[in-house]
Coordinates of C-alpha atoms and ligand atoms in Angstrom, one line a residue:
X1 CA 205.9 139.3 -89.5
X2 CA 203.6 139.0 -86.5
X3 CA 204.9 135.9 -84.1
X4 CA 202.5 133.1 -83.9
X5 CA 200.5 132.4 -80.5
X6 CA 200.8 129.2 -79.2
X7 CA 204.2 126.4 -79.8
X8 CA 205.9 127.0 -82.7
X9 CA 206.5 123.9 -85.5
X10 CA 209.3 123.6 -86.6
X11 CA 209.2 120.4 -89.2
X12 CA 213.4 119.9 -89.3
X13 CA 213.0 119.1 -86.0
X14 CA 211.6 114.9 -85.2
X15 CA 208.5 115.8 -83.8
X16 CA 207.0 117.4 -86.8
X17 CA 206.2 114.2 -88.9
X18 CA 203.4 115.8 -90.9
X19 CA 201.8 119.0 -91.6
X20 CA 197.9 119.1 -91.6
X21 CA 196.1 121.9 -93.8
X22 CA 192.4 122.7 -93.9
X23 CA 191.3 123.6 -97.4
X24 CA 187.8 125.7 -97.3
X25 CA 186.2 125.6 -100.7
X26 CA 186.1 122.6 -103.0
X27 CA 186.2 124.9 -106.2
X28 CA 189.3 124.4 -108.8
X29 CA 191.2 126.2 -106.5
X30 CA 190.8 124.3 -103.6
X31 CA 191.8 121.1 -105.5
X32 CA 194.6 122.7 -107.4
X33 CA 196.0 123.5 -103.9
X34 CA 195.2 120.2 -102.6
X35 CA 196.7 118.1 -105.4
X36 CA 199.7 120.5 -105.0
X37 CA 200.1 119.6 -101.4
X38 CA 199.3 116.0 -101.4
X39 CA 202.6 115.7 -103.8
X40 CA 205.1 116.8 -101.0
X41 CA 207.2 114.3 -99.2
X42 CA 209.0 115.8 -96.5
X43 CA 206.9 116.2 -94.7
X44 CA 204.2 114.4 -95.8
X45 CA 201.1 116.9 -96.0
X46 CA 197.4 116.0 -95.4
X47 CA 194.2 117.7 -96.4
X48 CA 190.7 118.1 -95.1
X49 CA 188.9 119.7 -97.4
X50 CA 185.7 121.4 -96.4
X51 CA 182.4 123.0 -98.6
X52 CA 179.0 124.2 -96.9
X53 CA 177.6 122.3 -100.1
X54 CA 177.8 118.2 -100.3
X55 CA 179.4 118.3 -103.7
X56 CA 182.7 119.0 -105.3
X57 CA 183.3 121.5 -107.9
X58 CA 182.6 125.4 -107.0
X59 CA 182.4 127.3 -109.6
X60 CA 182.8 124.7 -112.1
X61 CA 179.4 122.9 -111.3
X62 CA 177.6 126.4 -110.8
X63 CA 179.4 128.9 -112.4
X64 CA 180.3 127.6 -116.1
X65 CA 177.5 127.7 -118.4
X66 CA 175.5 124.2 -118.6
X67 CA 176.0 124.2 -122.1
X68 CA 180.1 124.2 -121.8
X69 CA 179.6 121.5 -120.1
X70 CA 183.2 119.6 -121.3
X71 CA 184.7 122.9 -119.1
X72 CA 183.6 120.7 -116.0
X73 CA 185.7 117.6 -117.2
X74 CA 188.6 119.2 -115.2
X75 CA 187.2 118.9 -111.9
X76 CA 187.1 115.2 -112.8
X77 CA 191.0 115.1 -113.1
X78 CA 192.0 118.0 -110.4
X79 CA 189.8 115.3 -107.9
X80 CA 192.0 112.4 -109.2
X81 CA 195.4 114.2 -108.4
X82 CA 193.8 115.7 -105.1
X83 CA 193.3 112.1 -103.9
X84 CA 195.8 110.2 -104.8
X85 CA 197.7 109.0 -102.2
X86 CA 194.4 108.6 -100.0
X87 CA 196.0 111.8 -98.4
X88 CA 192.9 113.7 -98.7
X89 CA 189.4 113.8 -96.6
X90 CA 186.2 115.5 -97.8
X91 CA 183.4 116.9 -95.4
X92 CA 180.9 118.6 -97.6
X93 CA 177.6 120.2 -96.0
X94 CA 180.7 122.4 -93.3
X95 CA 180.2 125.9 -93.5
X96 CA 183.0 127.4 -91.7
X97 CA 181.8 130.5 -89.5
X98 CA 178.7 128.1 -88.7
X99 CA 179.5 125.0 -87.9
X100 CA 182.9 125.3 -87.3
X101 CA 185.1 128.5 -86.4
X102 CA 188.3 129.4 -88.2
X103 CA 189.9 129.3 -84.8
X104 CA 188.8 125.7 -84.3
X105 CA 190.0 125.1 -87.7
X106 CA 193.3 126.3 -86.7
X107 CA 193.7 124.1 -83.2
X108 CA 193.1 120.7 -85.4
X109 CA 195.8 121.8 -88.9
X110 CA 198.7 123.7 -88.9
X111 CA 197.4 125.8 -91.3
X112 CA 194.2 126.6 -93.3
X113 CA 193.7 127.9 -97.4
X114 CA 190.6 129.6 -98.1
X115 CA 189.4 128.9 -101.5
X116 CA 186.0 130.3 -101.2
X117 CA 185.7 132.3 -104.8
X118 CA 184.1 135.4 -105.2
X119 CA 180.6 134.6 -105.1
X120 CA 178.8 138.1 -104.9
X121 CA 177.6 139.8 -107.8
X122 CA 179.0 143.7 -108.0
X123 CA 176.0 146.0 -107.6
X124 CA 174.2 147.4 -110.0
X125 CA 172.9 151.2 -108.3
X126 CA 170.3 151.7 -110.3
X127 CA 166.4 152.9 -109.4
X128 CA 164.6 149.7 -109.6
X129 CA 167.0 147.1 -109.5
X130 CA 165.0 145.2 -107.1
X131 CA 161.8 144.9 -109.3
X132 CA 160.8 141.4 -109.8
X133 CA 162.5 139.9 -113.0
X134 CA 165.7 142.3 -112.4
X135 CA 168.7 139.5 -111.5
X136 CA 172.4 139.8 -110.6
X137 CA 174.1 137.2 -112.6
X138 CA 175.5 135.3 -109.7
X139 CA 171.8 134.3 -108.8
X140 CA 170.8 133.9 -112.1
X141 CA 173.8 132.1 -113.1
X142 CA 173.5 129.7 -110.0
X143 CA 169.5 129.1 -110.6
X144 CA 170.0 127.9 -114.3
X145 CA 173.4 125.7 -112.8
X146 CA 171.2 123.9 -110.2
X147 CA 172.6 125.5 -107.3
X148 CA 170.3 125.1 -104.1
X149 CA 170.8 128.8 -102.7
X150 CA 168.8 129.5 -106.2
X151 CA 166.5 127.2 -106.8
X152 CA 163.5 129.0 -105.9
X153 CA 164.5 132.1 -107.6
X154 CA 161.5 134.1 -109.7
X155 CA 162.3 133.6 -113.3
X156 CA 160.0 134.3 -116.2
X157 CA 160.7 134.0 -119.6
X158 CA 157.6 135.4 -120.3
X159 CA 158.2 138.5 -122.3
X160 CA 159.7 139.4 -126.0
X161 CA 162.9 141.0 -124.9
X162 CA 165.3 140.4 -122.8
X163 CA 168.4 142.9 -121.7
X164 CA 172.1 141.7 -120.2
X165 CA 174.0 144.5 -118.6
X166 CA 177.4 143.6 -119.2
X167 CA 180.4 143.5 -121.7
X168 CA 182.3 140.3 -119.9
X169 CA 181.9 136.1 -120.7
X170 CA 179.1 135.8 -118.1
X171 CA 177.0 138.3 -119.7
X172 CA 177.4 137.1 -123.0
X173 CA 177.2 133.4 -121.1
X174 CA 173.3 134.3 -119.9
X175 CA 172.5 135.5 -123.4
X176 CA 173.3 132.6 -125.3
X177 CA 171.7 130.7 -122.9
X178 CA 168.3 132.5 -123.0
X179 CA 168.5 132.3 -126.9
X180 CA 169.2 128.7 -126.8
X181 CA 166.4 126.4 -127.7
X182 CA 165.5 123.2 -125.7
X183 CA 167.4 120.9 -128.4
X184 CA 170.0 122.6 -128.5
X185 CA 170.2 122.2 -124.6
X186 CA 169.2 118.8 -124.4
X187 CA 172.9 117.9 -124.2
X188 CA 173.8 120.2 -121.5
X189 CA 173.5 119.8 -117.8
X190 CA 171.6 122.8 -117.1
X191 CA 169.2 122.5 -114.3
X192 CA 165.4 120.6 -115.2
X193 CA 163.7 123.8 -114.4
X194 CA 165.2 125.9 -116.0
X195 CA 165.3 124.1 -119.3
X196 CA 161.8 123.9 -118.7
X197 CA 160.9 126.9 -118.0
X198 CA 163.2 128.3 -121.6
X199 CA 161.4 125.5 -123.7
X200 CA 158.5 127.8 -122.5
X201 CA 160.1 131.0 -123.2
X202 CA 158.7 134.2 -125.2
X203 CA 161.8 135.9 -125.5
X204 CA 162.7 136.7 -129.3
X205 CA 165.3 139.6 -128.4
X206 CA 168.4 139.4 -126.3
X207 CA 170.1 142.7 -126.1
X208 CA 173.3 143.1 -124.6
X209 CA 174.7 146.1 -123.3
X210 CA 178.0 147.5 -122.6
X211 CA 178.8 150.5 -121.4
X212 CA 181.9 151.4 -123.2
X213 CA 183.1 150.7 -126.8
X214 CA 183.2 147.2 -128.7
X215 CA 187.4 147.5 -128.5
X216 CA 187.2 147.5 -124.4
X217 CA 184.6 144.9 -124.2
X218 CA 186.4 142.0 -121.7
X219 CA 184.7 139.1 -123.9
X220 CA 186.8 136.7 -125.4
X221 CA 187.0 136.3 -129.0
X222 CA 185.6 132.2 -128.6
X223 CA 182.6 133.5 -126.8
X224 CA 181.9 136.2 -129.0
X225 CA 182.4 133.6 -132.2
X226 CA 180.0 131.0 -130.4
X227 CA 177.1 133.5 -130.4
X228 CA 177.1 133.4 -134.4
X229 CA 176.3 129.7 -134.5
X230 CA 173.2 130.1 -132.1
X231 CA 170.7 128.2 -134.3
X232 CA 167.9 130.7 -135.9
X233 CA 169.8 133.6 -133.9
X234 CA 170.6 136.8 -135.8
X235 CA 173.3 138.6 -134.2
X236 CA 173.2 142.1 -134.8
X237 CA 175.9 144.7 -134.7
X238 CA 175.3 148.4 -135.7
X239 CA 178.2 149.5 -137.8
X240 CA 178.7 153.0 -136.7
X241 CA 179.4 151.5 -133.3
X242 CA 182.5 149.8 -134.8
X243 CA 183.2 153.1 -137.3
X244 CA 185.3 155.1 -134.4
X245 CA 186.1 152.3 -132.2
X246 CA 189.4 152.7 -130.9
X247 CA 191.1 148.9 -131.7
X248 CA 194.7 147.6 -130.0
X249 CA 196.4 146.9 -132.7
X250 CA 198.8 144.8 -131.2
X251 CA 196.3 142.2 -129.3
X252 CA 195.3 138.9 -131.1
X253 CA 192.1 138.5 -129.6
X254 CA 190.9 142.3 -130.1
X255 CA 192.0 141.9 -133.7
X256 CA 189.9 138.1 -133.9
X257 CA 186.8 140.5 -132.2
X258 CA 187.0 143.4 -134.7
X259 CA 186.6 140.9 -137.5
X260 CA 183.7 138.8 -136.2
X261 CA 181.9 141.8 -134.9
X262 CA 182.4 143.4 -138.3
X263 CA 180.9 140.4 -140.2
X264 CA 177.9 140.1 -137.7
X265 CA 177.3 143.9 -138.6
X266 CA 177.5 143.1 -142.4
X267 CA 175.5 139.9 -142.0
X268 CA 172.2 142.0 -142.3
X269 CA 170.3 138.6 -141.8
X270 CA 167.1 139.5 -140.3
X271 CA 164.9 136.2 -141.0
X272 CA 165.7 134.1 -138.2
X273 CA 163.2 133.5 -135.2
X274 CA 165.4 135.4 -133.0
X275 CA 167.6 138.1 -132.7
X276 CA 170.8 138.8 -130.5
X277 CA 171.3 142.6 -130.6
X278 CA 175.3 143.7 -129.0
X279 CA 174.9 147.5 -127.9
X280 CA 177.4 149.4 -127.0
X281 CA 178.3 153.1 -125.4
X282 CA 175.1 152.6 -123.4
X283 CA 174.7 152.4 -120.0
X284 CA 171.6 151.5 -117.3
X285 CA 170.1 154.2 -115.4
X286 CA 166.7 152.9 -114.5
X287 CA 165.3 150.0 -114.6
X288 CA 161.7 150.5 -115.2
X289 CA 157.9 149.0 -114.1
X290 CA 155.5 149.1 -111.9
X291 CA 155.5 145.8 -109.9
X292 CA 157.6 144.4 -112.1
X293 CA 160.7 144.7 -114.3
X294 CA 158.9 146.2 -118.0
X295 CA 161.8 148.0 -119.5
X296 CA 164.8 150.0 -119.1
X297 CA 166.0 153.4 -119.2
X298 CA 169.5 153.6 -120.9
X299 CA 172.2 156.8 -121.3
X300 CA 174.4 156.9 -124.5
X301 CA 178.0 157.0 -123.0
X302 CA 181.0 158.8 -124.5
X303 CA 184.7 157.7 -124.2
X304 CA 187.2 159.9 -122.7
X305 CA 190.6 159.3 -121.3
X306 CA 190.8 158.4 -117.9
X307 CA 193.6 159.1 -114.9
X308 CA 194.8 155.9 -115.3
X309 CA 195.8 156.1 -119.0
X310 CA 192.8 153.9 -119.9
X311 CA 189.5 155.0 -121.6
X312 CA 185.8 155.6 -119.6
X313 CA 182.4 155.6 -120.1
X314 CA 180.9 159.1 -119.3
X315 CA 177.2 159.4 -119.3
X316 CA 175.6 162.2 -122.3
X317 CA 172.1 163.7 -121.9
X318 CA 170.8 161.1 -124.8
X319 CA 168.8 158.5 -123.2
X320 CA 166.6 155.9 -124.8
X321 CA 164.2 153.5 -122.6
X322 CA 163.4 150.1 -124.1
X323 CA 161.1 147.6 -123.2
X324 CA 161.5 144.1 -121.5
X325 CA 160.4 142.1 -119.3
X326 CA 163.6 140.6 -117.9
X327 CA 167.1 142.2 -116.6
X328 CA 170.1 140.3 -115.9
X329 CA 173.0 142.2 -114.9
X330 CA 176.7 140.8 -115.1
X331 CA 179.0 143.1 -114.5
X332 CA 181.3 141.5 -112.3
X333 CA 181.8 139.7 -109.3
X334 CA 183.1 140.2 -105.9
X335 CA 184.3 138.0 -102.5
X336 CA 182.1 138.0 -99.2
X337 CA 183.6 138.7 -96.4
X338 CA 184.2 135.8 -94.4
X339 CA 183.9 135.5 -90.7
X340 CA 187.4 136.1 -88.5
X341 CA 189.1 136.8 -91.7
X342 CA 190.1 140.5 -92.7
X343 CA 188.6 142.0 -95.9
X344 CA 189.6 144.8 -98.5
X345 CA 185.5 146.1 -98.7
X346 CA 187.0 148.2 -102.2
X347 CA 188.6 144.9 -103.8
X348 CA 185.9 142.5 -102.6
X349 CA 188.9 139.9 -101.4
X350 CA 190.9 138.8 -98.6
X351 CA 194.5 141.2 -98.5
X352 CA 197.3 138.9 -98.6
X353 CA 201.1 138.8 -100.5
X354 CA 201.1 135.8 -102.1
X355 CA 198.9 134.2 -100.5
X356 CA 199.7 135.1 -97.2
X357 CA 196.8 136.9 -95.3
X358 CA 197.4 140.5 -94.1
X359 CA 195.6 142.0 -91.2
X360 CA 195.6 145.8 -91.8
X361 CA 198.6 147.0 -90.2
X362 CA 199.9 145.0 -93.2
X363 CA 201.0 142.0 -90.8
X364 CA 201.1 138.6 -91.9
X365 CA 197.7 136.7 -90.1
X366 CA 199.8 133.1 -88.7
X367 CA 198.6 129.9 -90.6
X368 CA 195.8 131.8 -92.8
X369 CA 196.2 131.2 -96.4
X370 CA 194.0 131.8 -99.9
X371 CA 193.9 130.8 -103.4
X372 CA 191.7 131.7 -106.3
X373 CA 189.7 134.6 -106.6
X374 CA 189.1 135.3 -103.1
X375 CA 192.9 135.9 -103.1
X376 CA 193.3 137.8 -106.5
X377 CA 190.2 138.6 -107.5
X378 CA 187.4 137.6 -110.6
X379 CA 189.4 137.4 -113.4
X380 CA 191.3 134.5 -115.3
X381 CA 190.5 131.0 -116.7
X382 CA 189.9 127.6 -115.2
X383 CA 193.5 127.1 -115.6
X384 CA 194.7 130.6 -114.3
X385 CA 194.3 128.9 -110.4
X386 CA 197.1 126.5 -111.0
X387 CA 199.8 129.3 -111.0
X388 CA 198.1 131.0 -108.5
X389 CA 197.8 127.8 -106.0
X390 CA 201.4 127.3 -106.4
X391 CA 202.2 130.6 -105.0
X392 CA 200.4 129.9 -102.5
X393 CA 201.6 126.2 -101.2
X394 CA 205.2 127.8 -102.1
X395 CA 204.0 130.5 -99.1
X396 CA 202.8 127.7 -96.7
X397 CA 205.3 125.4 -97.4
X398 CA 208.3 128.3 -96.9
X399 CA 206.4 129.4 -93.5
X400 CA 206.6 125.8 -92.2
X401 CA 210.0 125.3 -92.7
X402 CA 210.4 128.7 -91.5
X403 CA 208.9 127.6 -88.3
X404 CA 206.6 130.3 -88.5
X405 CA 203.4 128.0 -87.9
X406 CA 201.8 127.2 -85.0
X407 CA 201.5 123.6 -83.9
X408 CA 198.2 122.5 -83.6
X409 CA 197.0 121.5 -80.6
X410 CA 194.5 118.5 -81.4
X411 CA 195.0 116.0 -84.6
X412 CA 193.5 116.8 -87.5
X413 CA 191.2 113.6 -87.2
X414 CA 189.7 115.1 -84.2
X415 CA 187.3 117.9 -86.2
X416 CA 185.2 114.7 -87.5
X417 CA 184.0 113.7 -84.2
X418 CA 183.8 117.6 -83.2
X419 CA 181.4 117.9 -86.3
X420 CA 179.8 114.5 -85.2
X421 CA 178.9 116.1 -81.4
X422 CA 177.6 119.2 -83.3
X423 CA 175.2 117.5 -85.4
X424 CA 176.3 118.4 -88.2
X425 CA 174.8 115.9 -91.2
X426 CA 178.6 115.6 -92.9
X427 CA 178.8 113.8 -96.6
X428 CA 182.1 112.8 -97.3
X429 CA 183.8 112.1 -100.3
X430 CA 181.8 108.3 -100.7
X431 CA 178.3 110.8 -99.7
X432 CA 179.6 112.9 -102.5
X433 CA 180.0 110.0 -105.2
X434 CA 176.6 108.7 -104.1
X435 CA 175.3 112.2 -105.6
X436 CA 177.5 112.0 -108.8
X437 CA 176.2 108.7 -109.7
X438 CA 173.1 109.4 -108.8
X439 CA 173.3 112.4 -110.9
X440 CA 174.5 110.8 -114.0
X441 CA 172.2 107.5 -113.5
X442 CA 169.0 110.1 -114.1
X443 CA 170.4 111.6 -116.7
X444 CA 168.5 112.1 -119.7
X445 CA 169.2 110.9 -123.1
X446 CA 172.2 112.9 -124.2
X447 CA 172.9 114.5 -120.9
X448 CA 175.7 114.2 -118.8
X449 CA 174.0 114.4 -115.4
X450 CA 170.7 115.5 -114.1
X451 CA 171.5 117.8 -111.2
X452 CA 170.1 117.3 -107.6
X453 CA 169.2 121.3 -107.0
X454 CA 167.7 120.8 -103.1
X455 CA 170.1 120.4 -100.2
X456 CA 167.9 117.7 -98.5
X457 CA 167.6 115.8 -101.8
X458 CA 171.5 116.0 -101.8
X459 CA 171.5 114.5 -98.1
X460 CA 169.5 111.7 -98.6
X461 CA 171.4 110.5 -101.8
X462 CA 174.7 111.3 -100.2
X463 CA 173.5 109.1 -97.3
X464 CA 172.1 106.8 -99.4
X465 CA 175.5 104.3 -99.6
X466 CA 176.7 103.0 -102.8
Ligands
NAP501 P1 184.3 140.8 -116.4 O1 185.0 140.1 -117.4 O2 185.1 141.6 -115.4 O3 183.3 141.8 -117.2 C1 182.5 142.7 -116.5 C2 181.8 143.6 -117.4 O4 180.8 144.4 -116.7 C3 182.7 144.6 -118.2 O5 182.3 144.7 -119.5 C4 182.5 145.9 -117.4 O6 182.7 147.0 -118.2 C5 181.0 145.8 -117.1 N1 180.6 146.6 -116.0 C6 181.2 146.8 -114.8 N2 180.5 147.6 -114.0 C7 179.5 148.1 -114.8 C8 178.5 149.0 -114.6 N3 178.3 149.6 -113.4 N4 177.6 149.2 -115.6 C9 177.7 148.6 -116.7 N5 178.7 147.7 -117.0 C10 179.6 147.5 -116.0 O7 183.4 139.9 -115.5 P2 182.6 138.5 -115.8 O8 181.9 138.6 -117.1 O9 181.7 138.4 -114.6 O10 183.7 137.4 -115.8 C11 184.5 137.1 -114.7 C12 185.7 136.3 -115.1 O11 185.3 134.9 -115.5 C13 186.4 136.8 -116.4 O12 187.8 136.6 -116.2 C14 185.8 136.0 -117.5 O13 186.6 135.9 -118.6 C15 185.7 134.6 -116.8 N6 184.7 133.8 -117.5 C16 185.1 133.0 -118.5 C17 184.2 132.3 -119.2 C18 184.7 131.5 -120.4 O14 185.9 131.3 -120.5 N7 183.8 131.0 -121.2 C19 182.9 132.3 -118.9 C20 182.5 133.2 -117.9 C21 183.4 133.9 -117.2 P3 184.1 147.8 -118.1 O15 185.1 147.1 -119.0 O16 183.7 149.1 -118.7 O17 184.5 147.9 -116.7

């Protein structure tokens, strides 16, 4: 372990009364971690929690699909446990890196958890991916959630057939949202534009492709179940996909799949208004138009064993192109690197053990902490952070006793009027209520909130006082 600039902390010893931790990120993560830190006694820990957006939630207000909108329910209790104890302090609107360094961060808490996520969609290199009406799913994603980094993105539903790139819940996610019709989303709290701009949709045809077989698509049985009660949606399967498919005989879920994807292949029920069509074995390798996205050029894939025991997708000479007029491709997310912090470019997250973040000689980095998928990468539930924020406090926790932090050398209290002195318009955790009631008091009939989608919108509420 690398020894710690500056005094070192040592909390058995009289002085150390309290530990102060900086939380970045106000995700699932980042309250998971709080509420697990706000529970210790001895000593008594205290959290500021910081977001560069004024509102609570992460990926749970712009990540889960609007019409899962029960999913977000959590963030409700995770914010109850966070604050109990009034030992926890929200300053939305913070980016850290622009208003505020990490070594600033560092000089007012003892130590500081990044719970930032993994924000960045994995690219898709493919010959016309920029075309207008080509999206990664994290924009996409965000634009239909309400989140203000998207809301002017160029959608148009103004074409018969739409293609998702993509064999995981988020791809499958997008398509049941572009097949849903505006009753059906009436209830959820997807953004007003976008639900107006899919009550004027064209699209009849979803098609979603994955590149290797039905048996190694990542969906979840749920999701996959949920598509077949899409109202007036066919969902079509072609049976000789599922003929050699090679199934785990062992795994529930795959065995829940197989069965649902071999009734939607038998279903044969071609009347509806619209049509979900799961492909599999292809992949993209152009997406094609002049101006704009008009189709796409896909290569039939065969299986074959792979070094590491699994089974890949290896492009044949077949290719087919089909037409469309919109592209969404979700094939996985990745971290950004974040400013001062070290970053493993091939994992898209921040190296650490257990939490613990590692420069590249493999050294521990003093007082630097993260949690969620920043820390282990896009995969998991929800829930999965609660084990994985645990690991962490057990790290920071263990390192204080340890004496291996370094003591601060300003209170914690002190980064509000630093933030004051740099302008910086700061909604706290009664600016961040304002929002959520305001939210929920323009709701339409039915819906749980109608989302503020522009920053200065969110100011002025937030500012706005109960
Ligand atoms: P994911 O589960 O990792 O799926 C990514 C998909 O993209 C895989 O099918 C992968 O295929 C495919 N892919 C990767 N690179 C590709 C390429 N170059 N060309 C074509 N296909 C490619 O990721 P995700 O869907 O973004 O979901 C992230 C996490 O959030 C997952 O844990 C997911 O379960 C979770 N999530 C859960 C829910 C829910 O519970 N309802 C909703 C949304 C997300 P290969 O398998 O061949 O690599």
């Amino acid at each position: 372990m690398r020894p710690s600039s500056g005094k070192e902390r040592n909390v058995n010893q009289p002085d150390a009364q309290r530990l102060d931790v900086a939380i970045v990120g106000a995700g699932p993560a980042a309250l998971y971690a709080a509420a697990e830190l706000v529970k210790l006694g001895d000593p008594p820990v205290y959290v500021n929690l910081f977001d560069r957006l004024p509102t609570l939630g992460g990926l749970v207000r712009a990540g889960v699909a609007p019409d899962h909108a029960d999913r977000r329910l959590v963030i409700d209790t995770y914010q109850r446990q966070a604050r109990s104890g009034g030992r926890l302090r929200f300053h939305g609107n913070v980016e850290i890196g622009r208003d505020i360094t990490h070594a600033e961060l560092l000089e007012h808490h003892d130590a500081v958890i990044y719970a930032v996520g993994a924000s960045a969609s994995q690219a898709l290199n493919v010959p016309g991916k920029h075309l207008p009406g080509c999206h990664e799913s994290s924009r996409f994603v965000a634009w239909y959630n309400g989140h203000p980094d998207a809301a002017d993105l160029d959608v148009s539903f103004d074409c018969e057939r739409a293609v998702v790139i993509g064999n995981g819940n988020v791809a499958l996610d997008v398509a049941r949202i572009l097949l849903k019709s505006g009753s059906a989303l009436a209830s959820s709290d997807i953004a007003e534009h976008a639900r107006e701009a899919l009550a004027h949709s064209r699209i009849r045809e979803v098609c979603v492709v994955g590149r290797r077989g039905p048996a190694q698509a990542a969906f979840t049985h749920p999701e996959l179940r949920e598509l077949g009660e899409l109202d007036d949606v066919s969902v079509v399967v072609d049976p000789d996909d599922l003929s050699g498919a090679r199934w785990d005989q062992g795994n529930f879920d795959a065995t829940l799949k197989r069965a649902t994807l071999e009734a939607y292949s038998k279903s044969g029920d071609e009347t509806r208004a619209r049509r979900l069509v799961l492909r599999f074995l292809q992949s993209p390798i152009e997406v094609l138009g002049r101006g704009r996205v008009e189709g796409i050029r896909l290569v039939r894939n065969q299986l074959v064993a792979s070094e590491d025991g699994g089974l890949k997708a290896v492009a044949s000479q077949q290719t087919e192109d089909l037409a469309a007029g919109l592209v969404v491709h979700a094939i996985g997310y990745r971290g950004k690197p974040l400013a001062d912090l070290p970053f493993d470019d091939g994992r898209g997250i921040v190296p650490n053990r257990d939490g613990r973040v590692l420069v590249l000689d493999d050294d521990v980095m003093p007082g630097a902490y993260v949690v969620g998928w920043i820390k282990r990468g896009p995969r998991g539930v929800i829930g999965s952070n609660k084990a994985c924020a645990r690991q962490t406090v057990r790290a920071l926790v263990e390192d204080a006793a340890a004496g291996r932090l370094a003591q601060p050398a300003k209170p914690a209290s002190a980064i509000e009027a630093l933030l004051r002195e740099r302008q910086c318009k700061v909604v706290d955790f009664q600016g961040w209520r304002n929002i959520d009631r305001h939210e929920r008091a323009h709701a339409r009939d039915g819906q749980p909130r109608n989302k503020l989608v522009r920053l200065d919108d969110m100011l002025r509420v937030g500012a706005s006082g109960p």
